[in-house]
């Protein structure tokens, strides 16, 4: 019932920047906790950042100081600004919405950082 569509991934050099976007359907977006996950080849999916309905944020230690999560409730969109990118950031990045009793997932967008 909630569709999430990620965009903004691509190829970037070491030290570069990308901004990921996740557009959500529905009328309850402002109530959701929104998360960005990532999964590198052969690795487990991990949380990189989340933002609550009250705009409280938290980040994985590996991305603190480099990534910023934000949301625009008027656009039903959550963003992940990624700066100072490293090859270790290479992964498929997934948008996730927690509606309290159920989670929704996007299809993912590939981020590749070259050395």
Tab-separated table of N, CA and C in Angstrom:
chain	number	residue	atom	x	y	z
A	1	UNK	N	0.806	-1.216	0.000
A	1	UNK	CA	0.000	0.000	0.000
A	1	UNK	C	0.839	1.265	0.000
A	2	UNK	N	2.101	1.163	0.388
A	2	UNK	CA	3.029	2.283	0.299
A	2	UNK	C	4.147	1.888	-0.653
A	3	UNK	N	4.337	2.681	-1.675
A	3	UNK	CA	5.412	2.459	-2.626
A	3	UNK	C	6.522	3.469	-2.381
A	4	UNK	N	7.755	2.985	-2.407
A	4	UNK	CA	8.934	3.815	-2.224
A	4	UNK	C	9.811	3.676	-3.457
A	5	UNK	N	10.245	4.783	-4.014
A	5	UNK	CA	11.055	4.780	-5.217
A	5	UNK	C	12.307	5.602	-4.970
A	6	UNK	N	13.467	4.932	-5.016
A	6	UNK	CA	14.746	5.601	-4.824
A	6	UNK	C	15.288	6.108	-6.153
A	7	UNK	N	16.066	7.170	-6.072
A	7	UNK	CA	16.758	7.688	-7.235
A	7	UNK	C	18.013	8.415	-6.777
A	8	UNK	N	18.892	8.705	-7.716
A	8	UNK	CA	20.068	9.501	-7.426
A	8	UNK	C	21.365	8.737	-7.342
A	9	UNK	N	21.313	7.429	-7.406
A	9	UNK	CA	22.534	6.649	-7.369
A	9	UNK	C	23.317	6.774	-8.662
A	10	UNK	N	24.543	6.269	-8.629
A	10	UNK	CA	25.388	6.315	-9.805
A	10	UNK	C	26.833	6.104	-9.458
A	11	UNK	N	27.685	6.458	-10.405
A	11	UNK	CA	29.132	6.342	-10.248
A	11	UNK	C	29.710	7.670	-9.783
A	12	UNK	N	30.624	7.599	-8.834
A	12	UNK	CA	31.281	8.800	-8.336
A	12	UNK	C	32.704	8.446	-7.922
A	13	UNK	N	33.602	9.403	-8.051
A	13	UNK	CA	34.984	9.186	-7.644
A	13	UNK	C	35.147	9.338	-6.136
A	14	UNK	N	36.220	8.755	-5.633
A	14	UNK	CA	36.584	8.933	-4.233
A	14	UNK	C	36.549	10.418	-3.869
A	15	UNK	N	35.882	10.733	-2.752
A	15	UNK	CA	35.775	12.099	-2.295
A	15	UNK	C	34.608	12.873	-2.865
A	16	UNK	N	33.885	12.282	-3.783
A	16	UNK	CA	32.767	12.957	-4.413
A	16	UNK	C	31.499	12.900	-3.587
A	17	UNK	N	30.418	13.422	-4.172
A	17	UNK	CA	29.139	13.526	-3.482
A	17	UNK	C	28.005	13.035	-4.359
A	18	UNK	N	26.973	12.534	-3.716
A	18	UNK	CA	25.720	12.173	-4.351
A	18	UNK	C	24.590	12.511	-3.394
A	19	UNK	N	23.417	12.782	-3.951
A	19	UNK	CA	22.221	12.923	-3.144
A	19	UNK	C	21.192	11.913	-3.598
A	20	UNK	N	20.810	11.035	-2.690
A	20	UNK	CA	19.769	10.059	-2.955
A	20	UNK	C	18.417	10.618	-2.539
A	21	UNK	N	17.398	10.256	-3.291
A	21	UNK	CA	16.033	10.643	-2.973
A	21	UNK	C	15.161	9.405	-2.885
A	22	UNK	N	14.151	9.475	-2.048
A	22	UNK	CA	13.172	8.408	-1.913
A	22	UNK	C	11.801	9.047	-1.855
A	23	UNK	N	11.002	8.790	-2.870
A	23	UNK	CA	9.654	9.337	-2.953
A	23	UNK	C	8.647	8.283	-2.517
A	24	UNK	N	7.754	8.656	-1.611
A	24	UNK	CA	6.778	7.737	-1.046
A	24	UNK	C	5.380	8.092	-1.501
A	25	UNK	N	4.565	7.073	-1.665
A	25	UNK	CA	3.159	7.277	-1.948
A	25	UNK	C	2.369	7.342	-0.644
A	26	UNK	N	1.137	7.785	-0.726
A	26	UNK	CA	0.248	7.759	0.419
A	26	UNK	C	0.157	9.074	1.156
A	27	UNK	N	-0.714	9.088	2.155
A	27	UNK	CA	-1.018	10.295	2.910
A	27	UNK	C	-0.453	10.311	4.320
A	28	UNK	N	0.246	9.264	4.728
A	28	UNK	CA	0.733	9.149	6.093
A	28	UNK	C	2.238	9.320	6.222
A	29	UNK	N	2.874	9.847	5.186
A	29	UNK	CA	4.331	9.922	5.159
A	29	UNK	C	4.900	10.625	6.388
A	30	UNK	N	4.277	11.698	6.803
A	30	UNK	CA	4.821	12.506	7.889
A	30	UNK	C	4.872	11.763	9.220
A	31	UNK	N	4.149	10.662	9.345
A	31	UNK	CA	4.141	9.888	10.580
A	31	UNK	C	5.192	8.783	10.603
A	32	UNK	N	5.817	8.500	9.479
A	32	UNK	CA	6.740	7.373	9.389
A	32	UNK	C	8.133	7.727	9.871
A	33	UNK	N	8.795	6.756	10.493
A	33	UNK	CA	10.241	6.804	10.629
A	33	UNK	C	10.829	6.338	9.299
A	34	UNK	N	11.686	7.140	8.725
A	34	UNK	CA	12.295	6.826	7.442
A	34	UNK	C	13.754	6.451	7.644
A	35	UNK	N	14.157	5.397	6.961
A	35	UNK	CA	15.503	4.854	7.096
A	35	UNK	C	16.162	4.710	5.742
A	36	UNK	N	17.478	4.864	5.736
A	36	UNK	CA	18.296	4.438	4.612
A	36	UNK	C	19.145	3.249	5.057
A	37	UNK	N	19.058	2.177	4.293
A	37	UNK	CA	19.896	1.004	4.466
A	37	UNK	C	20.831	0.888	3.274
A	38	UNK	N	21.871	0.083	3.428
A	38	UNK	CA	22.697	-0.256	2.286
A	38	UNK	C	23.164	-1.699	2.402
A	39	UNK	N	23.459	-2.290	1.258
A	39	UNK	CA	23.951	-3.653	1.212
A	39	UNK	C	25.015	-3.764	0.128
A	40	UNK	N	26.220	-4.059	0.551
A	40	UNK	CA	27.321	-4.287	-0.366
A	40	UNK	C	27.335	-5.755	-0.779
A	41	UNK	N	27.944	-6.072	-1.918
A	41	UNK	CA	28.003	-7.468	-2.350
A	41	UNK	C	28.623	-8.370	-1.291
A	42	UNK	N	27.939	-9.449	-0.979
A	42	UNK	CA	28.431	-10.398	0.005
A	42	UNK	C	28.305	-9.954	1.445
A	43	UNK	N	27.688	-8.810	1.689
A	43	UNK	CA	27.557	-8.276	3.042
A	43	UNK	C	26.097	-8.241	3.473
A	44	UNK	N	25.899	-8.122	4.787
A	44	UNK	CA	24.560	-7.981	5.325
A	44	UNK	C	24.054	-6.556	5.113
A	45	UNK	N	22.750	-6.427	4.989
A	45	UNK	CA	22.146	-5.112	4.901
A	45	UNK	C	22.291	-4.396	6.244
A	46	UNK	N	22.670	-3.126	6.193
A	46	UNK	CA	22.888	-2.368	7.405
A	46	UNK	C	22.192	-1.014	7.317
A	47	UNK	N	21.773	-0.512	8.471
A	47	UNK	CA	21.189	0.819	8.555
A	47	UNK	C	22.299	1.851	8.495
A	48	UNK	N	22.130	2.866	7.667
A	48	UNK	CA	23.093	3.951	7.623
A	48	UNK	C	22.564	5.224	8.268
A	49	UNK	N	21.253	5.435	8.260
A	49	UNK	CA	20.687	6.641	8.847
A	49	UNK	C	19.187	6.482	9.001
A	50	UNK	N	18.613	7.189	9.982
A	50	UNK	CA	17.163	7.272	10.064
A	50	UNK	C	16.752	8.654	10.518
A	51	UNK	N	15.506	8.981	10.235
A	51	UNK	CA	14.921	10.244	10.667
A	51	UNK	C	13.500	9.961	11.126
A	52	UNK	N	13.143	10.475	12.300
A	52	UNK	CA	11.833	10.228	12.874
A	52	UNK	C	10.814	11.229	12.360
A	53	UNK	N	9.559	11.013	12.756
A	53	UNK	CA	8.508	11.953	12.398
A	53	UNK	C	8.758	13.336	12.988
A	54	UNK	N	9.496	13.397	14.096
A	54	UNK	CA	9.875	14.662	14.695
A	54	UNK	C	11.210	15.190	14.217
A	55	UNK	N	11.758	14.565	13.179
A	55	UNK	CA	13.005	14.967	12.531
A	55	UNK	C	14.241	14.748	13.404
A	56	UNK	N	14.151	13.856	14.372
A	56	UNK	CA	15.352	13.407	15.055
A	56	UNK	C	16.103	12.461	14.130
A	57	UNK	N	17.415	12.590	14.083
A	57	UNK	CA	18.233	11.791	13.169
A	57	UNK	C	19.274	10.989	13.921
A	58	UNK	N	19.737	9.926	13.270
A	58	UNK	CA	20.826	9.132	13.801
A	58	UNK	C	21.553	8.490	12.630
A	59	UNK	N	22.849	8.222	12.836
A	59	UNK	CA	23.697	7.729	11.770
A	59	UNK	C	24.577	6.589	12.253
A	60	UNK	N	24.886	5.696	11.330
A	60	UNK	CA	25.912	4.709	11.604
A	60	UNK	C	27.254	5.408	11.779
A	61	UNK	N	28.085	4.855	12.644
A	61	UNK	CA	29.385	5.472	12.898
A	61	UNK	C	30.199	5.640	11.621
A	62	UNK	N	30.048	4.724	10.695
A	62	UNK	CA	30.840	4.753	9.482
A	62	UNK	C	30.522	5.929	8.568
A	63	UNK	N	29.365	6.568	8.764
A	63	UNK	CA	28.975	7.665	7.884
A	63	UNK	C	28.804	8.989	8.611
A	64	UNK	N	28.948	9.000	9.923
A	64	UNK	CA	28.786	10.235	10.689
A	64	UNK	C	29.753	11.308	10.198
A	65	UNK	N	29.232	12.501	10.039
A	65	UNK	CA	30.030	13.606	9.558
A	65	UNK	C	30.122	13.698	8.059
A	66	UNK	N	29.682	12.671	7.357
A	66	UNK	CA	29.746	12.658	5.899
A	66	UNK	C	28.366	12.624	5.248
A	67	UNK	N	27.417	11.934	5.874
A	67	UNK	CA	26.074	11.786	5.318
A	67	UNK	C	25.085	12.603	6.135
A	68	UNK	N	24.051	13.099	5.470
A	68	UNK	CA	22.983	13.829	6.136
A	68	UNK	C	21.642	13.342	5.607
A	69	UNK	N	20.773	12.916	6.513
A	69	UNK	CA	19.423	12.520	6.139
A	69	UNK	C	18.475	13.680	6.432
A	70	UNK	N	17.517	13.877	5.555
A	70	UNK	CA	16.523	14.925	5.742
A	70	UNK	C	15.210	14.481	5.113
A	71	UNK	N	14.146	15.205	5.418
A	71	UNK	CA	12.852	14.857	4.837
A	71	UNK	C	12.092	16.115	4.490
A	72	UNK	N	11.272	16.008	3.469
A	72	UNK	CA	10.387	17.074	3.049
A	72	UNK	C	8.993	16.467	3.014
A	73	UNK	N	8.231	16.684	4.072
A	73	UNK	CA	6.920	16.052	4.171
A	73	UNK	C	5.945	16.562	3.114
A	74	UNK	N	6.125	17.802	2.681
A	74	UNK	CA	5.255	18.340	1.641
A	74	UNK	C	5.443	17.614	0.321
A	75	UNK	N	6.621	17.019	0.130
A	75	UNK	CA	6.914	16.278	-1.093
A	75	UNK	C	6.917	14.773	-0.894
A	76	UNK	N	6.594	14.314	0.308
A	76	UNK	CA	6.639	12.876	0.615
A	76	UNK	C	7.981	12.266	0.237
A	77	UNK	N	9.056	12.964	0.568
A	77	UNK	CA	10.378	12.559	0.117
A	77	UNK	C	11.390	12.626	1.252
A	78	UNK	N	12.253	11.625	1.300
A	78	UNK	CA	13.391	11.622	2.201
A	78	UNK	C	14.657	11.616	1.361
A	79	UNK	N	15.694	12.286	1.858
A	79	UNK	CA	16.938	12.438	1.127
A	79	UNK	C	18.107	11.898	1.944
A	80	UNK	N	19.144	11.519	1.235
A	80	UNK	CA	20.413	11.192	1.866
A	80	UNK	C	21.509	11.901	1.091
A	81	UNK	N	22.046	12.957	1.685
A	81	UNK	CA	23.172	13.666	1.100
A	81	UNK	C	24.446	12.948	1.516
A	82	UNK	N	25.231	12.520	0.547
A	82	UNK	CA	26.415	11.717	0.776
A	82	UNK	C	27.629	12.493	0.282
A	83	UNK	N	28.488	12.885	1.200
A	83	UNK	CA	29.699	13.631	0.872
A	83	UNK	C	30.933	12.814	1.243
A	84	UNK	N	32.062	13.227	0.705
A	84	UNK	CA	33.346	12.573	0.997
A	84	UNK	C	33.253	11.066	0.837
A	85	UNK	N	32.713	10.649	-0.276
A	85	UNK	CA	32.442	9.232	-0.487
A	85	UNK	C	33.725	8.419	-0.615
A	86	UNK	N	33.659	7.212	-0.105
A	86	UNK	CA	34.766	6.273	-0.103
A	86	UNK	C	34.369	5.013	-0.856
A	87	UNK	N	35.338	4.253	-1.357
A	87	UNK	CA	34.988	2.974	-1.993
A	87	UNK	C	34.186	2.054	-1.082
A	88	UNK	N	34.407	2.127	0.219
A	88	UNK	CA	33.662	1.310	1.167
A	88	UNK	C	32.179	1.651	1.213
A	89	UNK	N	31.788	2.790	0.660
A	89	UNK	CA	30.383	3.171	0.595
A	89	UNK	C	29.659	2.519	-0.575
A	90	UNK	N	30.386	1.831	-1.435
A	90	UNK	CA	29.769	1.176	-2.582
A	90	UNK	C	28.766	0.128	-2.107
A	91	UNK	N	27.532	0.247	-2.566
A	91	UNK	CA	26.458	-0.640	-2.129
A	91	UNK	C	25.190	-0.280	-2.878
A	92	UNK	N	24.198	-1.139	-2.740
A	92	UNK	CA	22.842	-0.775	-3.115
A	92	UNK	C	22.208	-0.120	-1.903
A	93	UNK	N	21.661	1.055	-2.097
A	93	UNK	CA	21.037	1.812	-1.017
A	93	UNK	C	19.530	1.685	-1.113
A	94	UNK	N	18.907	1.345	0.014
A	94	UNK	CA	17.477	1.094	0.082
A	94	UNK	C	16.793	2.076	1.017
A	95	UNK	N	15.671	2.565	0.586
A	95	UNK	CA	14.795	3.379	1.408
A	95	UNK	C	13.818	2.477	2.146
A	96	UNK	N	13.569	2.785	3.403
A	96	UNK	CA	12.665	2.007	4.234
A	96	UNK	C	11.770	2.945	5.027
A	97	UNK	N	10.499	2.603	5.094
A	97	UNK	CA	9.530	3.352	5.889
A	97	UNK	C	8.963	2.446	6.960
A	98	UNK	N	9.037	2.893	8.207
A	98	UNK	CA	8.429	2.163	9.306
A	98	UNK	C	7.146	2.867	9.704
A	99	UNK	N	6.040	2.169	9.529
A	99	UNK	CA	4.720	2.720	9.825
A	99	UNK	C	4.221	2.301	11.198
A	100	UNK	N	5.093	1.761	12.018
A	100	UNK	CA	4.737	1.350	13.369
A	100	UNK	C	4.488	-0.131	13.469
A	101	UNK	N	3.644	-0.656	12.615
A	101	UNK	CA	3.316	-2.078	12.616
A	101	UNK	C	3.792	-2.799	11.369
A	102	UNK	N	4.254	-2.069	10.382
A	102	UNK	CA	4.688	-2.670	9.136
A	102	UNK	C	5.792	-1.814	8.526
A	103	UNK	N	6.681	-2.463	7.787
A	103	UNK	CA	7.759	-1.786	7.083
A	103	UNK	C	7.556	-1.891	5.582
A	104	UNK	N	7.951	-0.846	4.888
A	104	UNK	CA	7.906	-0.812	3.436
A	104	UNK	C	9.298	-0.543	2.900
A	105	UNK	N	9.595	-1.121	1.741
A	105	UNK	CA	10.929	-1.045	1.155
A	105	UNK	C	10.881	-0.583	-0.284
A	106	UNK	N	11.869	0.215	-0.655
A	106	UNK	CA	12.078	0.532	-2.051
A	106	UNK	C	12.879	-0.549	-2.740
A	107	UNK	N	13.084	-0.387	-4.033
A	107	UNK	CA	13.795	-1.382	-4.828
A	107	UNK	C	15.304	-1.211	-4.794
A	108	UNK	N	15.770	-0.076	-4.332
A	108	UNK	CA	17.190	0.159	-4.194
A	108	UNK	C	17.776	0.945	-5.354
A	109	UNK	N	18.866	1.632	-5.067
A	109	UNK	CA	19.617	2.350	-6.090
A	109	UNK	C	21.107	2.108	-5.860
A	110	UNK	N	21.834	1.832	-6.933
A	110	UNK	CA	23.241	1.470	-6.846
A	110	UNK	C	24.107	2.708	-6.695
A	111	UNK	N	25.005	2.666	-5.722
A	111	UNK	CA	26.039	3.683	-5.546
A	111	UNK	C	27.385	2.992	-5.679
A	112	UNK	N	28.208	3.470	-6.598
A	112	UNK	CA	29.535	2.914	-6.798
A	112	UNK	C	30.556	4.036	-6.681
A	113	UNK	N	31.526	3.855	-5.795
A	113	UNK	CA	32.566	4.847	-5.554
A	113	UNK	C	33.885	4.257	-6.012
A	114	UNK	N	34.524	4.897	-6.968
A	114	UNK	CA	35.785	4.419	-7.504
A	114	UNK	C	36.954	4.967	-6.703
A	115	UNK	N	38.041	4.220	-6.669
A	115	UNK	CA	39.225	4.632	-5.943
A	115	UNK	C	40.152	5.459	-6.818
